[in-house]
Amino acid sequence: MANATLKKIAQVLEISVSTVSRALKDHPDISAGTKQKVMELAETLEYEPNAVAVNLRSKSTKVFGVMIPSITNNFYDSFVNAVEEEVKKAGYSLMILQSGDDPVTEIDNLKIYRQNRVSGVFVCLSKETTKIDAFDKMKDAEIPVVFFDKVPDDNAYDRVCLADKDAAEMAAEALLQKQKKNILAIFGNTQLSITKRRLEAFKESMKQNTAVNVSYEFAGNSEEADNIAQRYFQLKQMPDAVFCMSDEILVGLMKCVQQLHIKVPSQTGIIALSDGYFPKIYYPEITYVETSGYRLGKLACERMMECLKGKEETTELFVSSRFVEGGSL
Amino acid sequence: MANATLKKIAQVLEISVSTVSRALKDHPDISAGTKQKVMELAETLEYEPNAVAVNLRSKSTKVFGVMIPSITNNFYDSFVNAVEEEVKKAGYSLMILQSGDDPVTEIDNLKIYRQNRVSGVFVCLSKETTKIDAFDKMKDAEIPVVFFDKVPDDNAYDRVCLADKDAAEMAAEALLQKQKKNILAIFGNTQLSITKRRLEAFKESMKQNTAVNVSYEFAGNSEEADNIAQRYFQLKQMPDAVFCMSDEILVGLMKCVQQLHIKVPSQTGIIALSDGYFPKIYYPEITYVETSGYRLGKLACERMMECLKGKEETTELFVSSRFVEGGSL
DNA sequence: ATTATTTTCGCAATCGTTTGCGGGTTTGAA
DNA sequence: TTCAAACCCGCAAACGATTGCGAAAATAAT
């Protein structure tokens, strides 16, 4: 007998619905005998509370929204993985929606979250998003929003980010340490604030040593990174090191490395910013500065939980970076 | 004024809740004038129907569950991606839960789905799952379940699968076609039915030519595949071709190929079963038989929609395979 | 002018659960 | 024996939206 309700139990036992409800919650008002009977019948009837009704009554769902540009992306995966793991402990589930990097879809998705009365939303902005006033509606609806990775500039929002500045600096330092003189640095889409931050920090670090020649290039995807690398490695004067801002770029570079049979690290050194999966699939393993989606997810959860119990002012939090030695530099 | 309800609108306009409800739905019973006023006020109050209340009333949510072992897996990603894309068109959202390959978590998750009254569930069984009677409860609750990828043997369930048999055969044929004589075939966990199916079909195809020597090996992850490959490629008599049952195995093999500087395809040929992403990150690109998570997702959705409008008997459906030429064989 | 019809809207129940309040019954104390 | 205090339990409202049914008001038909 599936879909048993309090009412059914009450009818069978010829008691009231409220008594059944309280008995199942071990309320002191109810006698041991009644509790016994109710619990047993609930068991045999396989009673399971209707979460929808509970949500309506309590005016809150045990669901968080997660909006990402695309789910087929290693970095977001680890983020979502961490979040799912973490919120499950508190009895929450996840409603995942993809924006497809489309601002219109993004707004539609917010509406879905509002209508479903989610308890909070984790958002990674789409590449194309410029105006973020749509998110003010979430505030009106009293649904906390924690931005991650691609976050708005506005200090009025809660944000958790990778320590892009630190990470880029660490990578730059490592390159200088190794006495590299002719560096190819490949970055992603310049529109993104993440690119800006990493680029700026990298450039700043490079200023330390003016004897170093750095070529800055930008690739929107792996294929473009591959093409750029092809150009540079066919020059008479090959780069003696390559910096990759992301996994996407690293993958493109490595395809070129394989094609041209470039010896790593003897002919050229490689360092990347990465979540950690891709660096380990190559030989030698790539030296990288970890920008962990997983840890970002954990941090985002912490912040979300704080928001749920009366948030104070908004903050911007960072996940620290970690240098991971491979054999590529 | 967020969180407006029908009641608030009704109070302001001094009309009944039912009239407001009907006006917003353009019900013929309501006069044009009233509709006008209601619509306008709803607009300015930014009224948005409470999905939770609607769900309770209608006894159905516009949410599907998706349960996978882990979200950090390319194949499942493409599956989820396809499903999300597809069901969004029909106004559905996704509730994603990971089983972590743990049967107990799997059962807990089913409970969550039941309590949340999802409209249906897509399930990929965990590696460890042996008993599937827990899924009968879903039938009692009248929640359709569509299994995908790792599915139960029982014909009593709806299943969509990759055409594993076809795919393995196509790969085997390709190897024979290329006159390979000393083949290393690496498969995954033998517990999994997917492994069994692929292995069986591969072996069957290989019987055609008894002059071919095939070594069968099994790897639970990339590292094991790497180790196996290391062993074989340090033999005097190197394999002249390698078959990889999955991306995981391909990645392990390729690390070995890079380390030992094995020339592909001149020294050894490679063919894999894959979703398509990983084969393209190597040079030369790997020849593979496509086992598309994306197309599997689309197929699963089709089946789910049929289930929703009175399913007939259960079926097992397959996604066809496609041979994709790379430069590795 | 009276009856019939249409237009327009409200009442109340429903989905399943929770909870404040009040009332009846039993037990104990005076 | 009587009054008070526990002890149990049910009534009813609430969450927000939907809908069958009935009724009042307005219009049309006779």
XYZ file of C-alpha atoms (C1' of nucleotides) in Angstrom:
718
model
C 0.000 0.000 0.000
C 2.049 2.901 -1.278
C 1.048 6.522 -1.005
C -0.257 6.108 2.495
C -1.167 9.370 4.190
C -1.752 10.461 7.735
C -5.413 10.447 6.985
C -5.440 6.812 5.950
C -3.641 5.776 9.074
C -6.038 7.836 11.122
C -9.048 6.249 9.492
C -7.844 2.716 10.065
C -7.010 3.390 13.684
C -10.093 5.541 14.149
C -8.161 8.403 15.655
C -7.523 11.901 14.419
C -4.959 12.990 11.885
C -3.272 15.249 14.378
C -2.726 12.396 16.773
C -1.137 10.356 14.037
C 1.101 13.221 13.098
C 2.241 13.740 16.657
C 2.644 10.050 17.352
C 5.039 9.714 14.443
C 7.058 12.599 15.787
C 7.198 11.067 19.250
C 5.339 14.010 20.734
C 4.962 13.796 24.569
C 1.238 14.444 24.377
C 0.661 11.023 22.884
C 0.475 7.858 24.978
C 2.949 5.066 24.483
C 0.216 2.696 23.410
C -1.079 4.940 20.683
C 2.400 5.693 19.455
C 3.070 1.995 19.249
C 0.016 1.309 17.158
C 0.590 4.268 14.864
C 4.223 3.473 14.270
C 3.434 -0.126 13.469
C 0.698 0.673 11.042
C 2.843 3.341 9.416
C 5.503 0.718 9.000
C 3.281 -1.881 7.391
C 1.585 0.700 5.217
C 5.019 1.974 4.239
C 4.012 5.493 5.080
C 6.338 8.179 3.790
C 5.633 11.835 4.464
C 4.721 13.866 1.421
C 7.563 16.334 1.103
C 5.481 18.596 -1.086
C 2.886 19.047 1.621
C 5.546 19.509 4.250
C 7.202 22.140 2.136
C 3.994 24.009 1.635
C 3.290 24.003 5.309
C 6.781 24.938 6.359
C 7.202 27.424 3.532
C 10.614 26.066 2.785
C 11.989 23.284 0.659
C 15.048 21.249 1.345
C 16.375 22.008 -2.090
C 19.160 24.200 -3.376
C 19.440 25.416 -6.926
C 22.717 25.180 -8.784
C 23.075 27.100 -12.001
C 26.074 26.570 -14.214
C 26.798 27.356 -17.847
C 27.208 23.705 -18.717
C 27.383 20.515 -16.805
C 29.825 18.941 -19.221
C 32.781 20.646 -17.671
C 35.198 19.079 -15.291
C 35.531 22.061 -13.072
C 31.812 22.524 -12.517
C 31.442 18.836 -12.007
C 33.783 18.798 -9.081
C 32.032 21.832 -7.717
C 28.629 20.197 -7.987
C 30.030 16.990 -6.605
C 31.294 18.760 -3.511
C 28.065 20.627 -3.033
C 25.943 17.546 -3.415
C 28.058 15.662 -0.921
C 27.961 18.464 1.557
C 24.328 19.524 1.503
C 23.130 15.944 1.626
C 24.394 15.843 5.185
C 21.905 18.539 6.043
C 19.113 16.780 4.197
C 19.138 18.983 1.134
C 18.903 18.006 -2.507
C 20.039 19.801 -5.619
C 18.130 21.185 -8.551
C 20.619 21.719 -11.332
C 19.909 24.004 -14.243
C 22.218 24.913 -17.103
C 22.334 28.413 -18.489
C 24.130 27.396 -21.643
C 25.961 30.695 -21.296
C 22.763 32.425 -22.282
C 21.578 35.353 -20.134
C 17.967 34.808 -21.121
C 17.988 31.208 -20.015
C 19.679 32.390 -16.890
C 16.741 34.601 -16.043
C 14.262 31.876 -16.880
C 16.082 29.551 -14.558
C 15.951 32.031 -11.726
C 12.215 32.124 -12.178
C 12.015 28.363 -11.902
C 14.004 28.509 -8.705
C 11.712 31.146 -7.273
C 8.570 29.297 -8.198
C 9.914 26.158 -6.657
C 10.805 28.026 -3.512
C 14.316 26.637 -3.305
C 16.152 27.433 -0.096
C 19.079 28.995 -1.882
C 20.890 29.150 -5.185
C 24.486 28.672 -6.212
C 25.218 30.593 -9.387
C 28.076 30.718 -11.810
C 27.338 33.526 -14.229
C 27.289 32.921 -17.942
C 30.014 34.377 -20.111
C 27.562 36.753 -21.692
C 25.926 38.119 -18.598
C 26.456 41.827 -18.161
C 23.431 42.976 -16.217
C 22.720 41.276 -12.960
C 19.638 43.098 -11.755
C 17.636 39.943 -12.381
C 19.231 38.630 -9.236
C 17.661 41.329 -7.131
C 14.381 39.507 -7.462
C 15.925 36.681 -5.529
C 16.597 39.054 -2.694
C 12.990 40.171 -2.733
C 11.980 36.545 -2.561
C 14.420 36.125 0.292
C 16.316 33.393 -1.474
C 20.016 33.648 -0.726
C 22.331 33.557 -3.704
C 25.945 32.513 -3.485
C 27.922 33.226 -6.616
C 30.913 31.116 -7.451
C 33.689 31.152 -9.998
C 32.246 33.670 -12.436
C 30.908 36.246 -10.051
C 29.628 39.798 -10.399
C 31.867 42.711 -9.494
C 29.217 44.144 -7.230
C 30.031 43.933 -3.550
C 26.366 43.611 -2.743
C 26.477 39.905 -3.483
C 27.928 36.906 -1.732
C 30.765 35.386 -3.689
C 33.203 32.531 -3.358
C 36.096 32.464 -5.759
C 39.301 30.780 -6.520
C 42.305 32.738 -5.382
C 43.045 33.567 -8.982
C 45.531 36.206 -8.102
C 47.528 33.946 -5.819
C 47.380 31.063 -8.250
C 48.632 33.104 -11.186
C 51.373 34.545 -9.024
C 52.505 31.154 -7.839
C 52.727 29.914 -11.390
C 54.647 33.001 -12.477
C 57.042 32.675 -9.568
C 57.710 29.070 -10.463
C 58.541 30.041 -14.033
C 60.958 32.722 -12.884
C 62.469 30.362 -10.371
C 63.260 27.959 -13.171
C 65.015 30.734 -15.072
C 62.680 30.573 -18.025
C 63.437 33.350 -20.495
C 61.000 32.962 -23.346
C 57.543 32.246 -22.113
C 54.316 31.657 -23.970
C 51.370 32.490 -21.739
C 47.967 31.421 -23.010
C 44.853 32.843 -21.406
C 41.148 32.376 -21.989
C 38.348 34.673 -23.046
C 39.342 38.213 -22.082
C 35.735 39.111 -21.419
C 35.720 37.012 -18.297
C 36.729 38.557 -15.035
C 38.499 35.357 -14.155
C 40.783 35.880 -17.123
C 41.347 39.494 -16.212
C 42.333 38.650 -12.670
C 44.694 35.905 -13.673
C 46.216 37.906 -16.459
C 46.769 40.947 -14.319
C 48.405 39.012 -11.491
C 50.583 37.091 -13.909
C 51.777 40.235 -15.634
C 52.464 41.901 -12.346
C 54.657 39.044 -11.194
C 56.525 39.011 -14.449
C 57.525 42.616 -14.007
C 59.995 41.477 -11.402
C 62.314 40.273 -14.050
C 62.548 42.417 -17.127
C 64.956 40.083 -18.832
C 62.158 37.643 -19.451
C 60.294 37.700 -22.719
C 56.620 36.836 -22.355
C 54.204 36.414 -25.245
C 50.571 36.716 -24.259
C 47.981 34.888 -26.292
C 44.280 34.227 -25.893
C 42.269 31.155 -26.791
C 38.552 30.591 -26.431
C 38.811 26.817 -26.580
C 41.201 23.895 -26.862
C 41.489 24.055 -30.611
C 42.516 27.680 -30.581
C 45.096 26.922 -27.935
C 46.419 24.141 -30.128
C 46.693 26.502 -33.089
C 48.487 29.133 -31.086
C 50.953 26.591 -29.805
C 51.543 25.304 -33.317
C 52.543 28.767 -34.408
C 54.955 29.319 -31.565
C 56.617 25.940 -31.654
C 57.374 26.213 -35.328
C 59.369 29.354 -34.741
C 63.135 29.200 -34.837
C 63.134 30.417 -31.265
C 60.813 28.024 -29.437
C 59.291 29.064 -26.127
C 61.190 27.470 -23.265
C 58.028 27.384 -21.164
C 54.270 27.608 -21.550
C 51.739 28.836 -19.049
C 48.144 27.615 -19.434
C 45.394 29.467 -17.678
C 42.977 26.547 -17.697
C 42.455 22.884 -18.417
C 40.867 23.717 -21.725
C 44.008 25.460 -22.834
C 46.286 22.816 -21.418
C 44.494 20.144 -23.403
C 44.950 22.127 -26.585
C 48.608 22.725 -25.881
C 49.273 19.069 -25.154
C 47.793 17.993 -28.430
C 50.285 20.224 -30.152
C 53.086 18.925 -27.949
C 52.240 15.378 -28.989
C 51.961 16.255 -32.624
C 55.285 18.076 -32.827
C 56.982 15.583 -30.533
C 58.159 18.278 -28.207
C 60.085 16.932 -25.256
C 58.771 18.024 -21.900
C 60.389 19.428 -19.859
C 63.720 19.349 -21.702
C 62.644 21.329 -24.734
C 59.910 23.301 -23.079
C 58.478 23.531 -19.594
C 54.762 23.557 -18.902
C 52.749 24.866 -16.012
C 49.005 25.209 -15.715
C 46.208 26.306 -13.478
C 43.965 23.315 -13.084
C 41.535 21.338 -11.042
C 43.997 18.450 -11.112
C 42.498 15.778 -13.315
C 44.010 16.639 -16.665
C 47.564 17.282 -15.451
C 47.695 13.684 -14.344
C 46.691 12.064 -17.591
C 49.864 13.136 -19.373
C 53.414 11.928 -19.114
C 55.257 13.570 -17.602
C 52.499 14.741 -15.335
C 51.960 18.465 -15.619
C 53.075 20.760 -12.853
C 50.122 22.887 -11.842
C 48.684 25.260 -9.351
C 45.517 23.744 -8.050
C 42.300 25.679 -8.433
C 39.969 23.206 -6.873
C 36.354 23.134 -7.871
C 35.780 20.650 -5.112
C 37.087 22.914 -2.402
C 35.227 25.805 -3.937
C 32.067 23.771 -3.592
C 32.708 23.120 0.065
C 33.358 26.780 0.693
C 30.221 27.786 -1.154
C 28.217 25.437 1.048
C 29.651 26.900 4.192
C 28.697 30.340 3.064
C 25.245 29.226 2.054
C 24.611 27.720 5.449
C 25.605 30.975 7.067
C 23.228 32.835 4.818
C 20.418 30.555 5.915
C 20.808 31.457 9.527
C 20.603 35.187 9.251
C 23.298 36.481 7.051
C 25.121 39.607 7.988
C 26.787 41.609 5.280
C 27.840 40.001 2.030
C 31.371 38.738 1.626
C 33.825 37.575 -0.968
C 35.676 34.435 0.041
C 38.591 32.704 -1.591
C 39.809 29.163 -1.886
C 43.530 29.049 -1.411
C 45.807 27.651 -4.081
C 48.239 24.831 -3.836
C 51.325 24.158 -5.884
C 51.449 20.616 -7.191
C 54.745 19.381 -8.539
C 54.550 17.319 -11.698
C 57.419 16.641 -14.004
C 56.733 19.212 -16.656
C 58.702 22.198 -15.468
C 6.500 43.150 -3.314
C 7.755 39.656 -3.768
C 5.959 36.530 -2.587
C 2.617 37.830 -3.688
C -0.154 35.263 -3.485
C -3.571 34.942 -4.978
C -4.939 35.906 -1.623
C -3.062 39.194 -1.514
C -4.254 40.123 -4.963
C -7.786 39.193 -3.971
C -7.652 41.323 -0.854
C -6.398 44.395 -2.671
C -9.027 44.068 -5.379
C -11.686 43.002 -2.882
C -12.657 39.982 -4.881
C -12.375 36.307 -4.162
C -9.305 34.134 -4.533
C -11.032 31.904 -7.019
C -11.800 34.817 -9.282
C -8.190 35.860 -9.220
C -7.071 32.352 -10.035
C -9.435 32.107 -12.945
C -8.662 35.575 -14.220
C -4.978 34.737 -14.448
C -5.790 31.647 -16.422
C -8.025 33.571 -18.794
C -11.039 31.556 -17.780
C -14.216 32.464 -19.772
C -16.232 32.879 -16.607
C -14.406 36.071 -15.771
C -15.253 39.428 -17.328
C -12.709 41.268 -19.387
C -12.627 44.135 -16.944
C -11.815 41.977 -13.970
C -9.203 40.083 -15.901
C -7.597 43.330 -16.854
C -7.378 44.534 -13.280
C -6.125 41.234 -11.947
C -3.485 40.857 -14.600
C -2.205 44.328 -14.026
C -1.986 43.980 -10.295
C -0.328 40.596 -10.632
C 2.180 42.245 -12.888
C 3.037 45.085 -10.551
C 3.094 42.802 -7.540
C 5.344 40.458 -9.492
C 3.098 37.562 -8.686
C 4.589 34.149 -9.355
C 2.595 31.009 -8.671
C 3.901 28.890 -5.818
C 4.981 25.687 -7.494
C 4.899 23.830 -4.203
C 1.227 24.581 -3.718
C 0.454 23.741 -7.316
C 2.264 20.461 -6.964
C 0.376 19.543 -3.848
C -2.910 20.263 -5.476
C -2.106 18.545 -8.731
C -0.358 15.653 -7.009
C 2.480 15.861 -9.463
C 5.699 17.772 -9.687
C 7.452 18.901 -12.794
C 10.649 17.295 -11.645
C 12.544 14.231 -12.730
C 15.120 12.469 -10.624
C 18.441 11.465 -12.081
C 20.579 9.071 -10.124
C 24.121 8.352 -11.209
C 27.131 6.856 -9.453
C 29.116 10.049 -9.770
C 28.665 13.301 -11.536
C 32.363 13.700 -12.211
C 32.282 11.454 -15.189
C 32.216 12.589 -18.750
C 29.791 10.008 -19.927
C 27.167 10.735 -17.305
C 27.656 14.413 -17.873
C 26.692 14.179 -21.480
C 23.761 12.044 -20.493
C 22.569 14.550 -17.925
C 23.208 17.371 -20.322
C 20.984 15.786 -22.930
C 18.261 15.036 -20.432
C 18.296 18.516 -18.991
C 18.067 20.043 -22.446
C 15.255 17.774 -23.455
C 12.984 17.839 -20.431
C 13.272 21.595 -20.087
C 11.222 21.842 -23.257
C 8.376 20.143 -21.433
C 8.798 22.338 -18.390
C 10.555 19.814 -16.224
C 13.547 20.263 -13.971
C 16.085 17.777 -12.708
C 16.906 16.598 -9.239
C 20.299 14.954 -9.408
C 21.512 12.575 -6.752
C 24.754 10.618 -6.679
C 24.845 7.068 -5.428
C 28.605 7.037 -5.041
C 28.380 3.443 -6.206
C 26.875 2.594 -2.857
C 23.677 0.490 -2.812
C 22.623 1.916 0.532
C 22.849 5.484 -0.692
C 20.993 4.336 -3.743
C 18.061 3.217 -1.640
C 18.145 6.409 0.407
C 18.025 8.404 -2.768
C 15.008 6.520 -4.020
C 13.287 7.450 -0.805
C 14.063 11.106 -1.375
C 12.615 10.851 -4.840
C 9.478 9.248 -3.523
C 9.007 11.770 -0.776
C 9.468 14.581 -3.222
C 6.947 13.016 -5.544
C 9.110 13.349 -8.624
C 7.377 12.529 -11.888
C 9.931 9.940 -12.863
C 13.454 8.784 -12.260
C 16.383 8.018 -14.530
C 18.695 5.524 -12.882
C 22.132 4.213 -13.617
C 22.793 1.414 -11.167
C 25.846 1.440 -8.962
C 28.628 -1.049 -9.541
C 27.812 -2.805 -6.309
C 24.081 -3.172 -6.732
C 22.926 -6.759 -6.841
C 19.401 -6.677 -5.500
C 16.965 -4.384 -7.182
C 13.784 -5.020 -5.240
C 14.109 -1.533 -3.763
C 12.931 -0.291 -7.114
C 9.631 -2.074 -6.775
C 8.607 0.541 -4.277
C 8.773 3.057 -7.065
C 6.234 1.025 -8.964
C 3.942 1.022 -5.964
C 4.329 4.767 -5.794
C 3.572 4.888 -9.492
C 6.787 6.649 -10.310
C 8.159 5.441 -13.621
C 11.801 4.414 -13.640
C 13.936 4.365 -16.752
C 17.255 2.648 -16.288
C 20.193 3.630 -18.419
C 23.708 2.410 -19.032
C 24.061 0.095 -16.063
C 20.697 -1.588 -16.072
C 19.226 -4.619 -14.345
C 18.899 -7.891 -16.217
C 15.247 -8.161 -15.303
C 12.885 -7.628 -18.206
C 10.333 -6.129 -15.880
C 12.060 -2.765 -16.071
C 12.376 -0.098 -18.709
C 15.917 0.215 -19.956
C 17.855 2.231 -22.499
C 21.349 1.099 -23.291
C 24.226 1.614 -25.560
C 24.451 -0.954 -28.271
C 27.403 -2.490 -26.498
C 27.328 -5.603 -28.546
C 27.371 -3.740 -31.835
C 30.037 -1.353 -30.653
C 32.383 -4.070 -29.493
C 31.825 -5.942 -32.720
C 32.572 -2.916 -34.837
C 35.815 -2.344 -33.002
C 36.782 -5.983 -33.324
C 36.005 -5.968 -37.021
C 38.153 -2.911 -37.511
C 41.063 -4.607 -35.811
C 40.751 -7.695 -37.980
C 40.376 -5.575 -41.058
C 43.702 -3.935 -40.279
C 45.321 -7.378 -40.037
C 46.326 -6.964 -36.421
C 47.803 -10.154 -35.064
C 48.743 -9.497 -31.478
C 46.062 -7.566 -29.699
C 45.868 -6.317 -26.157
C 42.244 -5.878 -25.156
C 41.632 -4.037 -21.904
C 38.228 -4.194 -20.288
C 36.747 -2.737 -17.118
C 35.297 -4.224 -13.994
C 34.042 -7.721 -14.833
C 31.223 -7.387 -12.341
C 29.457 -4.933 -14.581
C 27.031 -6.208 -17.133
C 28.320 -3.587 -19.528
C 31.735 -5.216 -19.358
C 30.261 -8.642 -19.818
C 28.335 -7.623 -22.891
C 31.257 -5.894 -24.519
C 33.657 -8.648 -23.657
C 31.400 -11.368 -24.948
C 30.722 -9.612 -28.234
C 34.391 -8.829 -28.710
C 35.446 -12.401 -28.087
C 32.794 -13.697 -30.407
C 34.006 -11.502 -33.232
C 37.565 -12.508 -32.657
C 36.709 -16.150 -33.147
C 36.431 -15.440 -36.863
C 40.138 -15.424 -37.137
C 41.974 -17.967 -35.087
C 45.358 -16.753 -36.220
C 44.994 -13.669 -34.081
C 46.433 -13.651 -30.599
C 44.354 -11.632 -28.144
C 45.368 -10.946 -24.552
C 42.451 -9.992 -22.341
C 43.128 -7.788 -19.354
C 40.937 -5.989 -16.847
C 41.442 -2.628 -15.212
C 39.254 -0.920 -12.641
C 40.655 2.525 -13.341
C 43.094 4.506 -15.437
C 46.101 3.705 -13.318
C 45.567 -0.012 -13.573
C 45.195 0.309 -17.312
C 48.478 2.214 -17.390
C 50.188 -0.534 -15.421
C 48.849 -3.252 -17.629
C 50.016 -1.418 -20.714
C 53.444 -0.896 -19.188
C 53.784 -4.617 -18.749
C 52.788 -5.448 -22.285
C 54.820 -2.801 -24.010
C 57.982 -3.837 -22.288
C 57.700 -7.311 -23.701
C 59.932 -8.329 -26.560
C 56.825 -8.942 -28.600
C 54.832 -5.710 -28.292
C 51.105 -5.724 -29.037
C 50.439 -4.369 -32.506
C 47.079 -3.008 -31.391
C 45.201 -2.141 -28.238
C 41.481 -2.143 -27.670
C 40.120 0.029 -24.832
C 36.675 -0.632 -23.531
C 36.217 2.837 -22.084
C 37.581 6.349 -21.781
C 38.991 5.560 -18.389
C 41.078 2.791 -19.857
C 42.061 4.805 -22.897
C 43.397 7.570 -20.677
C 45.515 5.099 -18.749
C 46.843 3.521 -21.910
C 47.757 6.868 -23.435
C 49.781 7.841 -20.430
C 51.831 4.726 -20.946
C 52.109 5.439 -24.672
C 53.506 8.866 -23.896
C 55.906 7.579 -21.299
C 57.342 4.840 -23.460
C 57.281 7.020 -26.556
C 55.343 4.484 -28.492
C 54.542 5.593 -32.006
C 50.889 5.473 -32.925
C 49.794 3.948 -35.221
C 53.105 2.739 -36.661
C 54.241 0.759 -33.640
C 50.830 -0.010 -32.284
C 47.283 0.722 -33.303
C 44.646 1.914 -30.876
C 40.897 1.736 -30.912
C 38.470 2.572 -28.160
C 34.833 2.716 -27.221
C 34.172 6.278 -26.189
C 31.825 9.177 -25.889
C 34.147 11.139 -28.156
C 35.815 13.769 -26.038
C 38.994 12.020 -24.996
C 39.856 10.503 -28.378
C 40.152 14.023 -29.722
C 42.598 15.363 -27.176
C 45.423 13.145 -28.360
C 47.581 13.248 -31.448
C 46.965 11.382 -33.539
C 43.303 11.430 -32.639
C 42.096 8.045 -31.508
C 39.882 5.959 -33.728
C 36.812 5.010 -31.763
C 33.348 3.586 -31.825
C 31.010 6.162 -30.430
C 28.923 5.261 -27.432
C 27.123 8.522 -26.963
C 25.882 9.526 -23.552
C 24.158 12.433 -25.185
C 22.124 10.313 -27.524
C 21.423 7.896 -24.721
C 19.986 10.802 -22.759
C 17.692 11.776 -25.580
C 16.482 8.224 -25.938
C 15.884 7.920 -22.213
C 13.749 11.048 -22.327
C 11.671 9.706 -25.146
C 11.016 6.571 -23.208
C 10.212 8.493 -20.048
C 7.651 10.600 -21.846
C 5.985 7.479 -23.123
C 5.868 6.093 -19.613
C 4.127 9.220 -18.431
C 1.254 8.766 -20.808
C 0.263 5.275 -19.893
C 3.139 2.959 -20.462
C 2.466 -0.357 -22.016
C 4.882 -3.163 -21.376
C 8.485 -2.453 -20.482
C 11.131 -2.345 -23.176
C 14.853 -2.343 -23.684
C 16.028 0.214 -26.209
C 19.427 0.755 -27.728
C 21.415 3.663 -29.034
C 23.178 2.729 -32.200
C 26.927 2.979 -32.510
C 28.976 4.943 -34.971
C 32.493 4.328 -36.181
C 34.641 7.429 -36.012
C 37.896 7.393 -37.879
C 40.867 8.930 -36.110
C 44.474 8.352 -36.973
C 45.350 5.731 -34.443
C 44.628 2.515 -36.233
C -44.010 42.215 -16.864
C -42.522 37.702 -16.225
C -39.735 33.878 -17.260
C -35.562 32.074 -19.265
C -30.882 32.580 -20.162
C -26.444 34.164 -19.837
C -22.704 36.473 -17.548
C -19.956 36.880 -13.578
C -18.382 35.648 -9.385
C -18.017 33.449 -4.521
C -18.300 29.344 -1.306
C -16.212 25.589 0.157
C -13.689 21.492 -0.363
C -9.341 19.513 -1.623
C -4.200 18.192 -1.785
C -1.161 16.309 3.063
C 0.962 18.008 6.974
C 1.581 20.789 11.164
C 0.315 23.057 15.482
C -2.140 26.230 18.950
C -5.720 25.679 21.806
C -9.245 23.708 24.288
C -11.736 19.867 26.333
C -12.442 15.458 28.194
C -10.674 11.610 31.102
C -7.854 9.724 34.532
C -4.962 10.005 38.462
C -3.507 11.944 42.652
C -3.937 14.864 46.604
C -6.619 17.185 50.223
C -15.864 13.299 48.351
C -13.991 17.119 45.847
C -10.799 19.848 43.443
C -6.498 20.130 40.944
C -3.119 18.462 38.049
C -1.522 15.487 34.681
C -2.404 13.100 30.725
C -4.428 12.302 25.952
C -6.381 13.568 22.205
C -9.352 16.170 18.641
C -10.910 20.603 16.336
C -9.820 23.783 13.238
C -6.933 26.834 10.849
C -3.059 27.369 8.031
C 0.292 26.895 3.860
C -1.303 28.501 -1.722
C -3.666 27.108 -5.615
C -7.558 24.860 -8.085
C -12.328 23.690 -9.311
C -17.273 21.901 -9.039
C -21.293 23.844 -7.858
C -24.484 27.171 -6.824
C -26.204 31.801 -6.718
C -26.764 36.680 -7.613
C -26.977 40.079 -11.160
C -27.589 41.392 -15.783
C -29.466 40.579 -20.191
C -32.570 38.425 -23.414
C -36.783 36.226 -24.743
C -41.723 35.741 -24.461
